[in-house]
Every structure is written in C-alpha cells, then in structure tokens.
Amino acid sequence: MPNVGMKNKERAELPFVNIAVPVEDREKLRRIAHEEGRTMARQVSRMIREDHERRFGHTEEDLDNIRKMEGS
C-alpha cells in the first residue's frame, strides 16, 4: 500500500506517494513552486499533467481526474 497522506476529508480519496528527487532538482522545484504560489507536490503534479497533455492529449478520464484534483 502506498504512503497515503490526505489534505482534508473532502480529498480523502486522493492518495499521495513520495518520490525521490535529486537534491539540486529539489531546489529548482522549490523555486518554481514558490514563484507559482504552489506547494512542491502541486507543482510536480501540474508539470506532469501539462507534459502528459502535450504528449498524449486529454482523454475524458484524464479530464475527470483533473477536475477532481482542482476541486471543480
């Protein structure tokens, strides 16, 4: 079972897992996230979703998951 953490009860069904990031990249991520006003976890998630869309486009399931993540 993944390491699960939850921001609040409304998002309880959205599990989080830890990933390893090289130290020098972590600092870059921290600076990007700070500039964008996000946590590092949210920034990584956004970067992954944007790259996935660029490479593969959105499926309806992807759009539903994005809406859930963004609380729409």
C-alpha positions as a printed NumPy array, in Angstrom:
array([[  0.   ,   0.   ,   0.   ],
       [  1.385,   3.442,  -0.864],
       [  2.293,   6.002,   1.743],
       [ -1.033,   7.83 ,   1.933],
       [ -1.477,  11.383,   3.166],
       [ -4.628,  13.481,   2.963],
       [ -5.035,  17.232,   2.952],
       [ -8.601,  17.127,   4.226],
       [-11.693,  14.931,   4.342],
       [-13.029,  16.232,   1.01 ],
       [ -9.88 ,  14.995,  -0.738],
       [ -9.609,  11.776,   1.265],
       [ -9.929,   9.625,  -1.836],
       [ -6.84 ,  11.254,  -3.428],
       [ -3.772,   9.423,  -2.103],
       [ -0.252,  10.822,  -2.319],
       [  3.006,   8.893,  -2.707],
       [  6.56 ,  10.026,  -2.114],
       [  9.009,  10.323,  -4.993],
       [ 12.773,  10.791,  -4.905],
       [ 14.129,  13.97 ,  -6.495],
       [ 17.851,  14.76 ,  -6.778],
       [ 18.862,  17.47 ,  -4.312],
       [ 19.81 ,  20.003,  -6.994],
       [ 16.468,  19.461,  -8.758],
       [ 14.553,  19.778,  -5.48 ],
       [ 15.848,  23.317,  -5.011],
       [ 14.851,  24.192,  -8.594],
       [ 11.392,  22.729,  -7.97 ],
       [ 11.077,  24.664,  -4.703],
       [ 11.875,  27.932,  -6.503],
       [  9.425,  27.213,  -9.343],
       [  6.656,  26.24 ,  -6.91 ],
       [  7.266,  29.332,  -4.779],
       [  7.094,  31.595,  -7.84 ],
       [  3.831,  29.937,  -8.94 ],
       [  2.345,  30.05 ,  -5.423],
       [  2.039,  26.266,  -5.095],
       [  3.415,  23.548,  -2.891],
       [  6.137,  21.419,  -4.43 ],
       [  3.719,  18.461,  -4.618],
       [  1.108,  20.518,  -6.501],
       [  3.79 ,  21.901,  -8.806],
       [  5.075,  18.424,  -9.695],
       [  1.508,  17.291, -10.318],
       [  0.813,  20.26 , -12.582],
       [  4.05 ,  19.764, -14.517],
       [  3.252,  16.084, -15.061],
       [ -0.305,  16.848, -16.216],
       [  0.884,  19.583, -18.591],
       [  3.549,  17.345, -20.116],
       [  1.092,  14.448, -20.399],
       [ -1.399,  16.693, -22.211],
       [  1.302,  17.946, -24.565],
       [  2.41 ,  14.419, -25.402],
       [ -0.858,  12.49 , -25.421],
       [ -3.761,  14.945, -25.292],
       [ -6.608,  14.558, -22.825],
       [ -8.933,  11.608, -22.548],
       [-12.278,  12.105, -20.826],
       [-10.975,  10.104, -17.846],
       [ -7.956,  12.439, -17.633],
       [-10.248,  15.469, -17.647],
       [-12.396,  13.987, -14.865],
       [ -9.307,  13.316, -12.737],
       [ -8.018,  16.856, -13.291],
       [-11.374,  18.318, -12.282],
       [-11.342,  16.237,  -9.092],
       [ -7.78 ,  17.339,  -8.276],
       [ -8.629,  21.001,  -8.817],
       [-11.904,  20.783,  -6.904],
       [-14.099,  21.787,  -9.874]])
